[in-house]
C-alpha cells in the first residue's frame, strides 16, 4: 500500500439549534456556551497534533469551532463540506419534521431522499467524499505520508464520508454517530480506506500522528527464511 496522509474529521460544537431540537441546515446558527466549551476542549486534544492543513465548511458554526480550537490556524473554506441543503425543512423543529411523509425515507432509505426545495442526500454524500479525497491527495503530495490534516464539517456530512470509508451503502449511514466536537480519523490508502477513530470525544489524538518512515534495508540471503508470505502481524499495517 502506498502511504498516505491521515484525515481528522471534526464536527462543530453544539449549536443553539442542537440545543433547541431544530434542524439548522445552512442557516447561520452559532455555537452555544456548551459548544464553545466543547471547541476549546477539543483544541487542547489537538494541541499535540501537527496539522499540515485545516479546511472547513463555510458555515459560521464550523468557523467558530476552529477559532476556539485552533486559534493559530488559517482554515481554508471548502464548499464541498457544507451542510446538506435541507430546503424547506431548515429551521423547523425535528419533532414536527418527524411527521412528514419523507421522514421514514430519510431514516431508512436516505439514498433516495431529496429534501423539498433542497438537496438529495446522495448528492451531498458524493460531493463531500470527493472533496475530502481530493484534499487528502493534495496534502499527501505536498506534505508527505506522515502528514495529518483536519476538516471541520457537519454530522450528516461526516457520517456519509465514514460510510464511504467503510464501504457500506449510504442507506446504512444513519447507524453511524458523529457527536458535536467529536473527532473521526480516516486514512485513504491506495487499496482501501482505514477508519482509525470514530466519534472520539476524549481519546489521545497524538497517537494518530504516524511515526517517521524508516528506510528499508536491502535484503540479503542471510535473512531469507521459510516464513509465509507477508511475515508477521504488522506486515499488513
PDB file of C-alpha atoms in Angstrom:
ATOM      1  CA  UNK A   1       0.000   0.000   0.000  1.00  0.00           C
ATOM      2  CA  UNK A   2       1.232   3.498  -0.831  1.00  0.00           C
ATOM      3  CA  UNK A   3       1.485   5.521   2.435  1.00  0.00           C
ATOM      4  CA  UNK A   4      -0.874   8.484   2.634  1.00  0.00           C
ATOM      5  CA  UNK A   5      -1.795  11.322   4.957  1.00  0.00           C
ATOM      6  CA  UNK A   6      -4.250  10.990   7.853  1.00  0.00           C
ATOM      7  CA  UNK A   7      -7.558  12.876   7.867  1.00  0.00           C
ATOM      8  CA  UNK A   8      -9.183  14.107  11.071  1.00  0.00           C
ATOM      9  CA  UNK A   9     -12.880  14.911  10.656  1.00  0.00           C
ATOM     10  CA  UNK A  10     -14.056  17.342  13.327  1.00  0.00           C
ATOM     11  CA  UNK A  11     -17.719  18.040  13.838  1.00  0.00           C
ATOM     12  CA  UNK A  12     -18.543  21.557  15.012  1.00  0.00           C
ATOM     13  CA  UNK A  13     -19.503  22.119  18.643  1.00  0.00           C
ATOM     14  CA  UNK A  14     -23.087  22.198  19.869  1.00  0.00           C
ATOM     15  CA  UNK A  15     -25.229  24.992  18.491  1.00  0.00           C
ATOM     16  CA  UNK A  16     -28.341  26.777  19.653  1.00  0.00           C
ATOM     17  CA  UNK A  17     -30.307  24.698  17.122  1.00  0.00           C
ATOM     18  CA  UNK A  18     -28.863  21.448  18.515  1.00  0.00           C
ATOM     19  CA  UNK A  19     -29.919  22.514  21.991  1.00  0.00           C
ATOM     20  CA  UNK A  20     -33.423  23.512  20.873  1.00  0.00           C
ATOM     21  CA  UNK A  21     -34.085  20.396  18.780  1.00  0.00           C
ATOM     22  CA  UNK A  22     -34.222  22.240  15.469  1.00  0.00           C
ATOM     23  CA  UNK A  23     -32.782  21.444  12.042  1.00  0.00           C
ATOM     24  CA  UNK A  24     -30.284  24.201  11.327  1.00  0.00           C
ATOM     25  CA  UNK A  25     -29.255  23.185   7.833  1.00  0.00           C
ATOM     26  CA  UNK A  26     -27.385  26.057   6.214  1.00  0.00           C
ATOM     27  CA  UNK A  27     -28.803  28.729   8.480  1.00  0.00           C
ATOM     28  CA  UNK A  28     -26.205  30.885  10.308  1.00  0.00           C
ATOM     29  CA  UNK A  29     -26.741  29.354  13.747  1.00  0.00           C
ATOM     30  CA  UNK A  30     -23.869  29.792  16.187  1.00  0.00           C
ATOM     31  CA  UNK A  31     -22.312  27.771  18.974  1.00  0.00           C
ATOM     32  CA  UNK A  32     -23.957  27.959  22.385  1.00  0.00           C
ATOM     33  CA  UNK A  33     -22.000  28.020  25.659  1.00  0.00           C
ATOM     34  CA  UNK A  34     -21.692  24.227  25.666  1.00  0.00           C
ATOM     35  CA  UNK A  35     -20.483  24.240  22.076  1.00  0.00           C
ATOM     36  CA  UNK A  36     -17.827  26.852  22.812  1.00  0.00           C
ATOM     37  CA  UNK A  37     -16.593  24.787  25.751  1.00  0.00           C
ATOM     38  CA  UNK A  38     -16.506  21.688  23.541  1.00  0.00           C
ATOM     39  CA  UNK A  39     -14.488  23.519  20.902  1.00  0.00           C
ATOM     40  CA  UNK A  40     -11.952  24.714  23.464  1.00  0.00           C
ATOM     41  CA  UNK A  41     -11.663  21.206  24.911  1.00  0.00           C
ATOM     42  CA  UNK A  42     -11.025  19.553  21.548  1.00  0.00           C
ATOM     43  CA  UNK A  43      -8.426  22.228  20.886  1.00  0.00           C
ATOM     44  CA  UNK A  44      -6.480  21.001  23.920  1.00  0.00           C
ATOM     45  CA  UNK A  45      -6.563  17.484  22.491  1.00  0.00           C
ATOM     46  CA  UNK A  46      -5.395  18.708  19.089  1.00  0.00           C
ATOM     47  CA  UNK A  47      -2.502  20.703  20.504  1.00  0.00           C
ATOM     48  CA  UNK A  48      -0.130  17.730  20.227  1.00  0.00           C
ATOM     49  CA  UNK A  49      -1.041  17.089  16.587  1.00  0.00           C
ATOM     50  CA  UNK A  50       0.944  18.979  13.903  1.00  0.00           C
ATOM     51  CA  UNK A  51      -1.634  19.765  11.235  1.00  0.00           C
ATOM     52  CA  UNK A  52      -0.446  20.164   7.656  1.00  0.00           C
ATOM     53  CA  UNK A  53      -3.745  21.738   6.575  1.00  0.00           C
ATOM     54  CA  UNK A  54      -7.061  22.812   8.074  1.00  0.00           C
ATOM     55  CA  UNK A  55     -10.174  23.096   5.921  1.00  0.00           C
ATOM     56  CA  UNK A  56     -13.713  23.942   6.885  1.00  0.00           C
ATOM     57  CA  UNK A  57     -17.308  24.160   5.848  1.00  0.00           C
ATOM     58  CA  UNK A  58     -18.162  27.804   5.159  1.00  0.00           C
ATOM     59  CA  UNK A  59     -20.896  27.883   7.823  1.00  0.00           C
ATOM     60  CA  UNK A  60     -20.239  30.011  10.877  1.00  0.00           C
ATOM     61  CA  UNK A  61     -20.609  27.215  13.433  1.00  0.00           C
ATOM     62  CA  UNK A  62     -17.638  25.391  11.903  1.00  0.00           C
ATOM     63  CA  UNK A  63     -15.566  28.549  11.647  1.00  0.00           C
ATOM     64  CA  UNK A  64     -16.347  29.410  15.278  1.00  0.00           C
ATOM     65  CA  UNK A  65     -15.310  25.915  16.343  1.00  0.00           C
ATOM     66  CA  UNK A  66     -11.926  26.299  14.654  1.00  0.00           C
ATOM     67  CA  UNK A  67     -11.393  29.800  16.017  1.00  0.00           C
ATOM     68  CA  UNK A  68     -11.668  28.366  19.525  1.00  0.00           C
ATOM     69  CA  UNK A  69      -9.992  25.013  18.923  1.00  0.00           C
ATOM     70  CA  UNK A  70      -7.156  26.136  16.657  1.00  0.00           C
ATOM     71  CA  UNK A  71      -6.733  29.906  17.083  1.00  0.00           C
ATOM     72  CA  UNK A  72      -3.349  29.888  15.308  1.00  0.00           C
ATOM     73  CA  UNK A  73      -4.683  28.132  12.197  1.00  0.00           C
ATOM     74  CA  UNK A  74      -5.840  29.805   8.999  1.00  0.00           C
ATOM     75  CA  UNK A  75      -8.556  27.455   7.714  1.00  0.00           C
ATOM     76  CA  UNK A  76      -9.356  27.159   4.025  1.00  0.00           C
ATOM     77  CA  UNK A  77     -13.052  27.169   3.187  1.00  0.00           C
ATOM     78  CA  UNK A  78     -14.176  24.083   1.265  1.00  0.00           C
ATOM     79  CA  UNK A  79     -17.675  24.352  -0.188  1.00  0.00           C
ATOM     80  CA  UNK A  80     -17.866  20.578  -0.583  1.00  0.00           C
ATOM     81  CA  UNK A  81     -18.009  20.243   3.208  1.00  0.00           C
ATOM     82  CA  UNK A  82     -21.063  22.457   3.685  1.00  0.00           C
ATOM     83  CA  UNK A  83     -24.119  21.011   5.415  1.00  0.00           C
ATOM     84  CA  UNK A  84     -26.755  19.249   3.353  1.00  0.00           C
ATOM     85  CA  UNK A  85     -29.291  21.656   1.857  1.00  0.00           C
ATOM     86  CA  UNK A  86     -32.462  20.621   3.667  1.00  0.00           C
ATOM     87  CA  UNK A  87     -34.569  23.088   1.679  1.00  0.00           C
ATOM     88  CA  UNK A  88     -37.880  23.994   3.284  1.00  0.00           C
ATOM     89  CA  UNK A  89     -37.075  21.772   6.268  1.00  0.00           C
ATOM     90  CA  UNK A  90     -34.419  24.162   7.548  1.00  0.00           C
ATOM     91  CA  UNK A  91     -35.212  25.940  10.770  1.00  0.00           C
ATOM     92  CA  UNK A  92     -38.083  23.623  11.700  1.00  0.00           C
ATOM     93  CA  UNK A  93     -38.332  21.507  14.870  1.00  0.00           C
ATOM     94  CA  UNK A  94     -37.320  17.885  14.430  1.00  0.00           C
ATOM     95  CA  UNK A  95     -40.472  16.787  16.246  1.00  0.00           C
ATOM     96  CA  UNK A  96     -42.548  18.406  13.517  1.00  0.00           C
ATOM     97  CA  UNK A  97     -40.389  17.045  10.692  1.00  0.00           C
ATOM     98  CA  UNK A  98     -40.704  13.509  12.080  1.00  0.00           C
ATOM     99  CA  UNK A  99     -44.363  13.600  10.987  1.00  0.00           C
ATOM    100  CA  UNK A 100     -43.516  14.402   7.355  1.00  0.00           C
ATOM    101  CA  UNK A 101     -44.036  11.599   4.787  1.00  0.00           C
ATOM    102  CA  UNK A 102     -40.397  11.761   3.676  1.00  0.00           C
ATOM    103  CA  UNK A 103     -39.041  11.296   7.219  1.00  0.00           C
ATOM    104  CA  UNK A 104     -39.037   7.452   7.082  1.00  0.00           C
ATOM    105  CA  UNK A 105     -37.231   7.652   3.746  1.00  0.00           C
ATOM    106  CA  UNK A 106     -34.536   9.856   5.288  1.00  0.00           C
ATOM    107  CA  UNK A 107     -34.105   7.367   8.119  1.00  0.00           C
ATOM    108  CA  UNK A 108     -34.403   4.046   6.256  1.00  0.00           C
ATOM    109  CA  UNK A 109     -33.571   4.764   2.605  1.00  0.00           C
ATOM    110  CA  UNK A 110     -31.564   8.022   2.625  1.00  0.00           C
ATOM    111  CA  UNK A 111     -30.011   7.357  -0.788  1.00  0.00           C
ATOM    112  CA  UNK A 112     -33.475   8.052  -2.252  1.00  0.00           C
ATOM    113  CA  UNK A 113     -34.217  11.110  -0.113  1.00  0.00           C
ATOM    114  CA  UNK A 114     -34.483  14.509  -1.775  1.00  0.00           C
ATOM    115  CA  UNK A 115     -35.439  17.340   0.559  1.00  0.00           C
ATOM    116  CA  UNK A 116     -38.267  19.663  -0.545  1.00  0.00           C
ATOM    117  CA  UNK A 117     -36.651  22.553  -2.443  1.00  0.00           C
ATOM    118  CA  UNK A 118     -33.288  21.196  -1.291  1.00  0.00           C
ATOM    119  CA  UNK A 119     -30.547  18.669  -1.959  1.00  0.00           C
ATOM    120  CA  UNK A 120     -30.550  14.923  -2.442  1.00  0.00           C
ATOM    121  CA  UNK A 121     -28.679  13.107   0.327  1.00  0.00           C
ATOM    122  CA  UNK A 122     -26.846  11.077  -2.303  1.00  0.00           C
ATOM    123  CA  UNK A 123     -25.600  14.309  -3.883  1.00  0.00           C
ATOM    124  CA  UNK A 124     -24.435  15.573  -0.501  1.00  0.00           C
ATOM    125  CA  UNK A 125     -22.509  12.355   0.097  1.00  0.00           C
ATOM    126  CA  UNK A 126     -20.906  12.394  -3.345  1.00  0.00           C
ATOM    127  CA  UNK A 127     -19.600  15.961  -3.174  1.00  0.00           C
ATOM    128  CA  UNK A 128     -18.366  15.553   0.425  1.00  0.00           C
ATOM    129  CA  UNK A 129     -16.462  12.351  -0.346  1.00  0.00           C
ATOM    130  CA  UNK A 130     -14.997  13.900  -3.500  1.00  0.00           C
ATOM    131  CA  UNK A 131     -13.863  16.945  -1.503  1.00  0.00           C
ATOM    132  CA  UNK A 132     -12.028  15.033   1.231  1.00  0.00           C
ATOM    133  CA  UNK A 133     -10.411  12.597  -1.190  1.00  0.00           C
ATOM    134  CA  UNK A 134      -9.139  15.472  -3.338  1.00  0.00           C
ATOM    135  CA  UNK A 135      -7.769  17.290  -0.297  1.00  0.00           C
ATOM    136  CA  UNK A 136      -6.195  14.104   1.022  1.00  0.00           C
ATOM    137  CA  UNK A 137      -4.340  13.514  -2.244  1.00  0.00           C
ATOM    138  CA  UNK A 138      -3.198  17.141  -2.252  1.00  0.00           C
ATOM    139  CA  UNK A 139      -1.941  17.043   1.339  1.00  0.00           C
ATOM    140  CA  UNK A 140      -0.127  13.758   0.746  1.00  0.00           C
ATOM    141  CA  UNK A 141       1.547  15.132  -2.387  1.00  0.00           C
ATOM    142  CA  UNK A 142       2.601  18.398  -0.725  1.00  0.00           C
ATOM    143  CA  UNK A 143       3.459  17.240   2.812  1.00  0.00           C
ATOM    144  CA  UNK A 144       4.124  13.507   2.601  1.00  0.00           C
ATOM    145  CA  UNK A 145       2.519  10.392   4.081  1.00  0.00           C
ATOM    146  CA  UNK A 146       3.300  11.370   7.681  1.00  0.00           C
ATOM    147  CA  UNK A 147       1.077  14.449   7.365  1.00  0.00           C
ATOM    148  CA  UNK A 148      -2.124  14.875   9.369  1.00  0.00           C
ATOM    149  CA  UNK A 149      -4.801  17.306   8.238  1.00  0.00           C
ATOM    150  CA  UNK A 150      -8.178  18.348   9.603  1.00  0.00           C
ATOM    151  CA  UNK A 151     -11.576  19.063   8.085  1.00  0.00           C
ATOM    152  CA  UNK A 152     -14.362  20.640  10.146  1.00  0.00           C
ATOM    153  CA  UNK A 153     -17.861  19.816   8.963  1.00  0.00           C
ATOM    154  CA  UNK A 154     -21.330  18.613   9.962  1.00  0.00           C
ATOM    155  CA  UNK A 155     -22.911  15.456  11.317  1.00  0.00           C
ATOM    156  CA  UNK A 156     -24.572  14.083   8.177  1.00  0.00           C
ATOM    157  CA  UNK A 157     -21.580  15.041   6.033  1.00  0.00           C
ATOM    158  CA  UNK A 158     -19.150  13.230   8.343  1.00  0.00           C
ATOM    159  CA  UNK A 159     -21.413  10.171   8.552  1.00  0.00           C
ATOM    160  CA  UNK A 160     -21.561   9.994   4.755  1.00  0.00           C
ATOM    161  CA  UNK A 161     -17.760  10.166   4.497  1.00  0.00           C
ATOM    162  CA  UNK A 162     -17.426   7.419   7.114  1.00  0.00           C
ATOM    163  CA  UNK A 163     -19.927   5.208   5.273  1.00  0.00           C
ATOM    164  CA  UNK A 164     -17.862   5.578   2.115  1.00  0.00           C
ATOM    165  CA  UNK A 165     -14.665   4.732   4.000  1.00  0.00           C
ATOM    166  CA  UNK A 166     -16.277   1.599   5.428  1.00  0.00           C
ATOM    167  CA  UNK A 167     -17.554   0.553   2.011  1.00  0.00           C
ATOM    168  CA  UNK A 168     -21.160   0.481   3.172  1.00  0.00           C
ATOM    169  CA  UNK A 169     -24.190   1.792   1.309  1.00  0.00           C
ATOM    170  CA  UNK A 170     -25.461   5.265   2.117  1.00  0.00           C
ATOM    171  CA  UNK A 171     -28.684   3.618   3.322  1.00  0.00           C
ATOM    172  CA  UNK A 172     -26.711   2.421   6.366  1.00  0.00           C
ATOM    173  CA  UNK A 173     -25.201   5.768   7.283  1.00  0.00           C
ATOM    174  CA  UNK A 174     -27.855   6.530   9.890  1.00  0.00           C
ATOM    175  CA  UNK A 175     -26.250   3.783  12.014  1.00  0.00           C
ATOM    176  CA  UNK A 176     -23.138   5.965  12.363  1.00  0.00           C
ATOM    177  CA  UNK A 177     -22.853   8.609  15.091  1.00  0.00           C
ATOM    178  CA  UNK A 178     -20.843  11.836  14.967  1.00  0.00           C
ATOM    179  CA  UNK A 179     -21.439  13.885  18.115  1.00  0.00           C
ATOM    180  CA  UNK A 180     -20.692  17.617  18.408  1.00  0.00           C
ATOM    181  CA  UNK A 181     -16.937  18.292  18.693  1.00  0.00           C
ATOM    182  CA  UNK A 182     -16.108  14.637  18.053  1.00  0.00           C
ATOM    183  CA  UNK A 183     -13.082  13.544  16.022  1.00  0.00           C
ATOM    184  CA  UNK A 184     -13.132  10.793  13.400  1.00  0.00           C
ATOM    185  CA  UNK A 185      -9.885   9.679  11.740  1.00  0.00           C
ATOM    186  CA  UNK A 186      -9.533   8.065   8.310  1.00  0.00           C
ATOM    187  CA  UNK A 187      -6.531   7.028   6.238  1.00  0.00           C
ATOM    188  CA  UNK A 188      -7.210   6.655   2.493  1.00  0.00           C
ATOM    189  CA  UNK A 189      -4.589   4.141   1.323  1.00  0.00           C
ATOM    190  CA  UNK A 190      -4.136   3.009  -2.264  1.00  0.00           C
ATOM    191  CA  UNK A 191      -6.017  -0.246  -1.591  1.00  0.00           C
ATOM    192  CA  UNK A 192      -8.720   0.748   0.870  1.00  0.00           C
ATOM    193  CA  UNK A 193      -9.575   3.378   3.489  1.00  0.00           C
ATOM    194  CA  UNK A 194      -8.970   2.595   7.156  1.00  0.00           C
ATOM    195  CA  UNK A 195     -11.229   4.014   9.869  1.00  0.00           C
ATOM    196  CA  UNK A 196      -8.826   4.750  12.731  1.00  0.00           C
ATOM    197  CA  UNK A 197     -11.210   6.533  15.111  1.00  0.00           C
ATOM    198  CA  UNK A 198     -14.959   7.155  15.138  1.00  0.00           C
ATOM    199  CA  UNK A 199     -16.881   9.718  17.189  1.00  0.00           C
ATOM    200  CA  UNK A 200     -13.909  10.160  19.543  1.00  0.00           C
ATOM    201  CA  UNK A 201     -14.680  12.693  22.247  1.00  0.00           C
ATOM    202  CA  UNK A 202     -11.892  12.033  24.718  1.00  0.00           C
ATOM    203  CA  UNK A 203      -9.033   9.906  23.411  1.00  0.00           C
ATOM    204  CA  UNK A 204      -5.369  10.827  22.968  1.00  0.00           C
ATOM    205  CA  UNK A 205      -5.124  12.234  19.453  1.00  0.00           C
ATOM    206  CA  UNK A 206      -1.316  12.358  19.463  1.00  0.00           C
ATOM    207  CA  UNK A 207      -1.256   8.604  18.822  1.00  0.00           C
ATOM    208  CA  UNK A 208      -2.736   9.266  15.367  1.00  0.00           C
ATOM    209  CA  UNK A 209       0.435  11.005  14.189  1.00  0.00           C
ATOM    210  CA  UNK A 210       2.369   8.449  12.095  1.00  0.00           C
ATOM    211  CA  UNK A 211       5.987   7.859  13.139  1.00  0.00           C
ATOM    212  CA  UNK A 212       8.723   8.861  10.671  1.00  0.00           C
ATOM    213  CA  UNK A 213       9.235   6.262   7.978  1.00  0.00           C
ATOM    214  CA  UNK A 214      12.339   4.118   8.282  1.00  0.00           C
ATOM    215  CA  UNK A 215      14.490   3.401   5.279  1.00  0.00           C
ATOM    216  CA  UNK A 216      14.194  -0.175   4.150  1.00  0.00           C
ATOM    217  CA  UNK A 217      17.381  -2.182   4.335  1.00  0.00           C
ATOM    218  CA  UNK A 218      18.465  -4.097   1.271  1.00  0.00           C
ATOM    219  CA  UNK A 219      17.521  -7.740   1.676  1.00  0.00           C
ATOM    220  CA  UNK A 220      20.340 -10.293   1.859  1.00  0.00           C
ATOM    221  CA  UNK A 221      20.339 -14.037   1.524  1.00  0.00           C
ATOM    222  CA  UNK A 222      21.197 -14.285   5.217  1.00  0.00           C
ATOM    223  CA  UNK A 223      17.713 -13.018   6.077  1.00  0.00           C
ATOM    224  CA  UNK A 224      15.888 -15.463   3.802  1.00  0.00           C
ATOM    225  CA  UNK A 225      13.599 -17.890   5.608  1.00  0.00           C
ATOM    226  CA  UNK A 226      10.696 -20.219   5.039  1.00  0.00           C
ATOM    227  CA  UNK A 227       8.236 -17.788   6.652  1.00  0.00           C
ATOM    228  CA  UNK A 228       4.865 -17.443   4.943  1.00  0.00           C
ATOM    229  CA  UNK A 229       4.478 -14.544   2.521  1.00  0.00           C
ATOM    230  CA  UNK A 230       3.518 -11.404   4.391  1.00  0.00           C
ATOM    231  CA  UNK A 231       5.606 -12.021   7.503  1.00  0.00           C
ATOM    232  CA  UNK A 232       4.334 -11.145  10.933  1.00  0.00           C
ATOM    233  CA  UNK A 233       1.188  -9.481  12.145  1.00  0.00           C
ATOM    234  CA  UNK A 234       2.495  -5.985  11.428  1.00  0.00           C
ATOM    235  CA  UNK A 235       3.227  -6.646   7.762  1.00  0.00           C
ATOM    236  CA  UNK A 236      -0.219  -5.639   6.576  1.00  0.00           C
ATOM    237  CA  UNK A 237      -0.386  -2.416   8.534  1.00  0.00           C
TER     238      UNK A 237
END
